[in-house]
Structures are given as C-alpha cells and as structure tokens.
CSV table of C-alpha atoms in Angstrom, one decimal:
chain,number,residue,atom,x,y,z
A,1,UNK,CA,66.8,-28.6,13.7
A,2,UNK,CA,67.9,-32.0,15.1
A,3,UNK,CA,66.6,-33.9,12.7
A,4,UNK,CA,66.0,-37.5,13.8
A,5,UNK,CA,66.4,-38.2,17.2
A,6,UNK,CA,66.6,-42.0,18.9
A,7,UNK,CA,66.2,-43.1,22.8
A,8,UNK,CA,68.3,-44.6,24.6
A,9,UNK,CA,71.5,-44.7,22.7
A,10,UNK,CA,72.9,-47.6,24.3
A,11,UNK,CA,70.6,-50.7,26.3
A,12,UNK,CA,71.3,-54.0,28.0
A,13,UNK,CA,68.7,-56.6,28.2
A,14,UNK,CA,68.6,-59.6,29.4
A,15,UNK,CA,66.2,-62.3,27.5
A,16,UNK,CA,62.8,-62.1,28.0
A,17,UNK,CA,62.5,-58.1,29.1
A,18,UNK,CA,60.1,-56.2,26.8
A,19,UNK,CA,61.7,-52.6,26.3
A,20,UNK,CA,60.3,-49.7,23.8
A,21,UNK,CA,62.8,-47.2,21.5
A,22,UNK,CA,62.0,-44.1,20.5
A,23,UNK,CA,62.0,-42.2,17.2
A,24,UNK,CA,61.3,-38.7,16.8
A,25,UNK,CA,61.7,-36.2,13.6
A,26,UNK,CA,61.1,-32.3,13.6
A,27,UNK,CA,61.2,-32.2,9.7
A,28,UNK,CA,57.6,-32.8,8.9
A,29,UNK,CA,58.3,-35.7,7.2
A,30,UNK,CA,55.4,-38.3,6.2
A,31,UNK,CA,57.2,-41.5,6.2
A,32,UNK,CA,59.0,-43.4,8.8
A,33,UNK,CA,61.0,-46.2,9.3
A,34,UNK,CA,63.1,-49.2,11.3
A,35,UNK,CA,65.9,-50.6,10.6
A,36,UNK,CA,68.3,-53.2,12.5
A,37,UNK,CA,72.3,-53.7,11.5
A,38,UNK,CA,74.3,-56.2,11.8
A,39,UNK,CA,77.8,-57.2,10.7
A,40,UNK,CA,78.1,-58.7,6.9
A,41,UNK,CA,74.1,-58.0,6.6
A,42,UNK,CA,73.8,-54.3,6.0
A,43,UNK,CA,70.5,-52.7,7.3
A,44,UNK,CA,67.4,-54.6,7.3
A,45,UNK,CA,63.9,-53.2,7.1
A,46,UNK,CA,62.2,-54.3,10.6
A,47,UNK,CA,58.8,-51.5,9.7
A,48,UNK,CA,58.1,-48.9,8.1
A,49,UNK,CA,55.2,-46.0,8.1
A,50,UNK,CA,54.0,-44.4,5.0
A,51,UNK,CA,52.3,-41.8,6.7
A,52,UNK,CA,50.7,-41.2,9.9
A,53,UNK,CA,47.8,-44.1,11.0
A,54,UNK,CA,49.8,-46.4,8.7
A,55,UNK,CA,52.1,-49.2,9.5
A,56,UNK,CA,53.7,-52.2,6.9
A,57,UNK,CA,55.9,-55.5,7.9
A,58,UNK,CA,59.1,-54.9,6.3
A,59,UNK,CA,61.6,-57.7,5.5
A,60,UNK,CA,62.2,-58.7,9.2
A,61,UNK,CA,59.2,-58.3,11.4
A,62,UNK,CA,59.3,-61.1,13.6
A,63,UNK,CA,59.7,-60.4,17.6
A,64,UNK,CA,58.6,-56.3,17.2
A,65,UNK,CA,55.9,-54.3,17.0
A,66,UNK,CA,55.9,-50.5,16.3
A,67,UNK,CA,53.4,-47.6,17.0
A,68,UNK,CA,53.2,-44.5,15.0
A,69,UNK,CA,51.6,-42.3,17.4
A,70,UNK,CA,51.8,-38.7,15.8
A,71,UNK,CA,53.6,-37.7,12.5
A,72,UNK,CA,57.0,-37.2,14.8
A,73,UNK,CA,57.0,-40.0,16.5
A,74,UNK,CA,57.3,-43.5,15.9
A,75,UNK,CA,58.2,-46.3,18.1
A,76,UNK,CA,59.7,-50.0,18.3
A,77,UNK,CA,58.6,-52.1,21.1
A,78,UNK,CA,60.2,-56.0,21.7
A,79,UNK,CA,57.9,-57.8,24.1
A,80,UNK,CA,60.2,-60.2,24.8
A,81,UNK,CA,63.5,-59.7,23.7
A,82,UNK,CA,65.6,-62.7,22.8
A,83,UNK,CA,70.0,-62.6,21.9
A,84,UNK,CA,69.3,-62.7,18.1
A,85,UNK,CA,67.9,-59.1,18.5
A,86,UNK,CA,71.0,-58.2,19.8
A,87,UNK,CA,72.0,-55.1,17.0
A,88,UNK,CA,71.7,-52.0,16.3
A,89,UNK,CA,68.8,-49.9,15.3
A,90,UNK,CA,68.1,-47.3,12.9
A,91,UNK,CA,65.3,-45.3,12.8
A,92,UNK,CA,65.0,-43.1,10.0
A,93,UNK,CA,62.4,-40.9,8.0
A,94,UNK,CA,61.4,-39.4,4.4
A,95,UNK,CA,59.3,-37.2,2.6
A,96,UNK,CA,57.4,-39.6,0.5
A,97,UNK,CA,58.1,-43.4,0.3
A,98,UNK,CA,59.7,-43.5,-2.8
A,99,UNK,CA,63.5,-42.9,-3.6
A,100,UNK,CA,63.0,-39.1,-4.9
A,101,UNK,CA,63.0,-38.5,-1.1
A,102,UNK,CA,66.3,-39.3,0.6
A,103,UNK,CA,66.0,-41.0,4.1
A,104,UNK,CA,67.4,-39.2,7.1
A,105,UNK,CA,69.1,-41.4,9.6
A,106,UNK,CA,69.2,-41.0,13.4
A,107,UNK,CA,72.1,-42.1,15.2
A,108,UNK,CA,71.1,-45.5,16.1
A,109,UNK,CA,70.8,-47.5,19.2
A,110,UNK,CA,73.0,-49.8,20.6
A,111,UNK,CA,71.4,-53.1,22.0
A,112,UNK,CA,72.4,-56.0,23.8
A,113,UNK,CA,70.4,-58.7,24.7
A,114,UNK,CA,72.0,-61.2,27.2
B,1,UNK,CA,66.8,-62.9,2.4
B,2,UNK,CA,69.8,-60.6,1.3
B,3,UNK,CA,69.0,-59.0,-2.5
B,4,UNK,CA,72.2,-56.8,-2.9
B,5,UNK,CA,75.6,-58.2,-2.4
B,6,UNK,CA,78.4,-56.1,-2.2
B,7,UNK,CA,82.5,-56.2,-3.0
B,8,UNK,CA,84.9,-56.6,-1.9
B,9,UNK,CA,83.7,-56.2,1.5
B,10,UNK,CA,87.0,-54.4,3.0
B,11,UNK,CA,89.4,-52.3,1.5
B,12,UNK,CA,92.1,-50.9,2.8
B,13,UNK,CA,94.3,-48.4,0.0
B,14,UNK,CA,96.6,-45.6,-0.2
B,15,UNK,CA,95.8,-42.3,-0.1
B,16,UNK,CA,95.4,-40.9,-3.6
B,17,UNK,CA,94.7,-44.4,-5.2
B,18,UNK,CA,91.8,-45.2,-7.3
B,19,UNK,CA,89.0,-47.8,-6.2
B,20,UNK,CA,85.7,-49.4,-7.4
B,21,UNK,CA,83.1,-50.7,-5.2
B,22,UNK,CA,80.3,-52.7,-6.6
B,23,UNK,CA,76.9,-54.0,-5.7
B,24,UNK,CA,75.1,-56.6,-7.2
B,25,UNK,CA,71.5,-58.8,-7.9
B,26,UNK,CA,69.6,-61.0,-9.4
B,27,UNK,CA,67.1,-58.7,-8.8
B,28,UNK,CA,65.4,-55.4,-11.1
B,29,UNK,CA,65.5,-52.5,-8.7
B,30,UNK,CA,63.2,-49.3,-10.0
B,31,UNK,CA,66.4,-47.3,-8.5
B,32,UNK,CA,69.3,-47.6,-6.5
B,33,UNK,CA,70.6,-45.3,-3.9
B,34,UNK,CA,74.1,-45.3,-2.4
B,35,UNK,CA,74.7,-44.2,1.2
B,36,UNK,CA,78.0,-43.7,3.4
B,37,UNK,CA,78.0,-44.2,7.3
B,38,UNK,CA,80.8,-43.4,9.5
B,39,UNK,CA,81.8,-45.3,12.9
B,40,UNK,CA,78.4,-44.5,15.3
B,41,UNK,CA,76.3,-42.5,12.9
B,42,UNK,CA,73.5,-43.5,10.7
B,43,UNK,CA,73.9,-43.6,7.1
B,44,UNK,CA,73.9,-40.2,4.4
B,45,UNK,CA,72.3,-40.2,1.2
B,46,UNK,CA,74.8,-39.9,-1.4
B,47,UNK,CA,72.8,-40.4,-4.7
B,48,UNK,CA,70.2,-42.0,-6.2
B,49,UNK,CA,70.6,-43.6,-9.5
B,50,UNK,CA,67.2,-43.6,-11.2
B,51,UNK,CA,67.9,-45.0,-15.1
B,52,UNK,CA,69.3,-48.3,-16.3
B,53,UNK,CA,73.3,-47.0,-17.4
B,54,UNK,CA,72.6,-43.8,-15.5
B,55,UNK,CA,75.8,-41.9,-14.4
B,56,UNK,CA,76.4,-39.8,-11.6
B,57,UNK,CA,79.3,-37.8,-10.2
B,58,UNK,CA,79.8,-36.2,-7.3
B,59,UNK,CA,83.3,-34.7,-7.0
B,60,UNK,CA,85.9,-37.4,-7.1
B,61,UNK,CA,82.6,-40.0,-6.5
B,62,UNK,CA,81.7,-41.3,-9.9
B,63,UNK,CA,78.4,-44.0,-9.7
B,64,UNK,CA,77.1,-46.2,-12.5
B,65,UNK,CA,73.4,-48.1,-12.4
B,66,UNK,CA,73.5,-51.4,-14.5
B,67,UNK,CA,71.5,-51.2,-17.5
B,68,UNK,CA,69.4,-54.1,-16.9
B,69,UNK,CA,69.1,-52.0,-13.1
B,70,UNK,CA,70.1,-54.8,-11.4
B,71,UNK,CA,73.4,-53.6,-10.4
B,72,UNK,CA,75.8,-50.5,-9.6
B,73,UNK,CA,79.4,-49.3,-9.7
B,74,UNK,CA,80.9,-46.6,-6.8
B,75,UNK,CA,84.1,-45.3,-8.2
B,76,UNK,CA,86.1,-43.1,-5.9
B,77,UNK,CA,89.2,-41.6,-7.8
B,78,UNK,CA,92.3,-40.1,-6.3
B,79,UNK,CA,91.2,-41.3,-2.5
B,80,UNK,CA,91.6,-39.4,0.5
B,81,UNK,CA,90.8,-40.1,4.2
B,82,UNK,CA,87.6,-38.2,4.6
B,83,UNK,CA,86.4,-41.1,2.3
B,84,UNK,CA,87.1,-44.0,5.2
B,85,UNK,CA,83.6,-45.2,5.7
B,86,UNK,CA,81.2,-48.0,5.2
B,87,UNK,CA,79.6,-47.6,1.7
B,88,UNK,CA,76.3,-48.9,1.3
B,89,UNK,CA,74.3,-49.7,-1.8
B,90,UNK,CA,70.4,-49.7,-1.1
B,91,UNK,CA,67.5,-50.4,-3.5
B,92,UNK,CA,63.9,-50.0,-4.1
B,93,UNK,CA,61.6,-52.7,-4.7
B,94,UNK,CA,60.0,-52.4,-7.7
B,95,UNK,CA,56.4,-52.4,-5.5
B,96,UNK,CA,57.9,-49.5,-3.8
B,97,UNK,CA,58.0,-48.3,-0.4
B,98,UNK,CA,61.2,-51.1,0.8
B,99,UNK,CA,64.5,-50.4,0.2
B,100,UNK,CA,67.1,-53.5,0.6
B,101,UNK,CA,70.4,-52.5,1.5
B,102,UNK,CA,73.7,-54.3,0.4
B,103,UNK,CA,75.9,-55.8,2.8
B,104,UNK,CA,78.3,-52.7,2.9
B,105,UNK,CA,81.8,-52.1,1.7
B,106,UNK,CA,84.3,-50.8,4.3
B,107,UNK,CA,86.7,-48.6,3.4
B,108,UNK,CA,89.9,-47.6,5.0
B,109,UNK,CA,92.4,-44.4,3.3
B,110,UNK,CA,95.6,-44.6,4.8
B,111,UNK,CA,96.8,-41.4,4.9
C-alpha cells in the first residue's frame, strides 16, 4: 500500500497564480485532512473532511478552497496565491474523526510563493 | 491562534542522556496525541493520551497527560540517535473533529 500520497512534492509560484495539490489515500479511510507548517508554528488545520460529500473550515481557511471528490481523493486549491502561503503542506487521513484513529501523514509539499 | 505551546523548543543532548519535553495550555483537550516527524516526512503517531494523569510508555518513551488534561509530559530516557526528530504534541478539541498541534520540540542525539 502507499498510503497517503501528495502532488507535486516541490512548487514555485509566483503571486497571484492559482495552483491545485493533490491528496490521495488507498486505505479506505473516511476522514481527510490539510494541514500547512511553518517554522515555530507546528501544523495548522487549513480543512478537513469527515467523510466523503463533507467539508469543514479548520483553524486557517483563509486564501483555500478544497474538493473532496471521491473517498481517496481530496484536494487543495489557492486561487490566488499570495508569499504568506509560502509552507509546507500536509495532507493526511483517518478512520473516524476522533483521536481513537491515528492520522496518517503524506510526505508533504514543498511551496514557494514569490 | 496557537493553543499548545511547547519546550524547550531545541535540544541538543548526549547520547544516553535523559530528557523531558513538555506541552502546555490554557486549554481542556478531550485527549492529546504525541507525533514525531523526521527531516522531509510527515509526522507518525506515537500515542494518544486519553485520561486526565494517564501514563503511557513505549520502550524508553514514557508520556504523561496533565490531570486537569490541559497539558503533557514526553520523557525519553537513556537517548539514542534514532530519537533526533521534531516531537510534536497535538490535541483534540473538546467539539471534536480539530486537532491543534504544539509548536514542536526538536531534538538532536549526538551520537
């Protein structure tokens, strides 16, 4: 199994450019989630899914939007991306959305935004 | 708004040294995970802490949940340097379905 897979792994932007990344999971799991990290702040919710057809604002919404299009997939778009979105992104997913199911990580995304 | 702050935020030790990391909030969590993530990889579960003065150990990993659940203890005895990492505390809102992580510890083991 792969687990959690994330594309691209690394992405350039400059401001302004709208770019989508993608989130996939081959372990049938119902809940799915965004996060962004950045030094001294630890990982930040962005969105999350509870289970496919739902999506929920987490603590940092602002500037995204996210699709969940199947139960594997769900995705991050930024319209217009802007420097402060300059981070890196975690995607990960879980059984159930409480803490009796551990969250598996993917291996992030690197992004810059000039 | 950060809800977990965590200390010391580096640490660099010997091997075979003892260390405590610890993550605190005003905040009541309903529990508190801890997670470790190594340089370009996303984070790995490492336990979940369920009970106010709950204790868990896992090998030479010993971790503590606050009775009043507002705050947790990582205690790594005898270190070694498949520990080196960034720790990270995370917990769940008490509405469920958000976690808020800490700001991470980073630790180094010289060998």
């Amino acid at each position: 199994n792969a687990g959690v897979t994330q594309t691209p792994k690394f992405q350039v932007l400059k401001t302004g450019q709208s770019m989508t990344l993608q989130c996939a999971q081959d372990m049938n799991h119902n809940s799915m989630y965004w996060y962004r990290q950045d030094p001294g702040m630890g990982l930040r919710l962005i969105y999350y899914s509870a289970s496919e057809g739902t999506t929920d604002k987490g603590e940092v919404p602002n500037g995204y939007n996210v699709s969940r299009l199947n139960k594997r997939e769900f995705s991050l778009r930024l319209e217009s991306a802007a420097p402060s979105q300059t981070s890196v992104y975690f995607c990960a997913s879980s059984w159930g959305d409480r803490s009796a199911y551990e969250q598996y990580f993917g291996p992030g995304t690197r992004l810059t935004v000039t | 708004t950060q809800l977990l702050e965590q200390s010391p935020q580096f640490l660099s030790i010997q091997e075979g040294e003892n260390l405590t990391v610890y993550c605190n909030s005003s905040s009541v969590f309903s529990s508190l995970q801890w997670y470790r993530q190594e340089p370009g990889e996303g984070p790995v579960l490492l336990v979940t802490v369920v009970t106010g003065g709950e204790v868990k150990k896992l090998k030479r990993l010993t971790f503590q949940f606050g009775d009043a659940r507002k705050d947790s203890s990582l205690h790594i005895t005898a270190a070694q340097p498949g520990d080196t990492g960034l720790y990270l505390c995370a917990g769940e809102a008490r509405t469920g379905n958000q976690f808020y992580f800490g700001t991470g510890t980073s630790l180094t083991v010289i060998p």
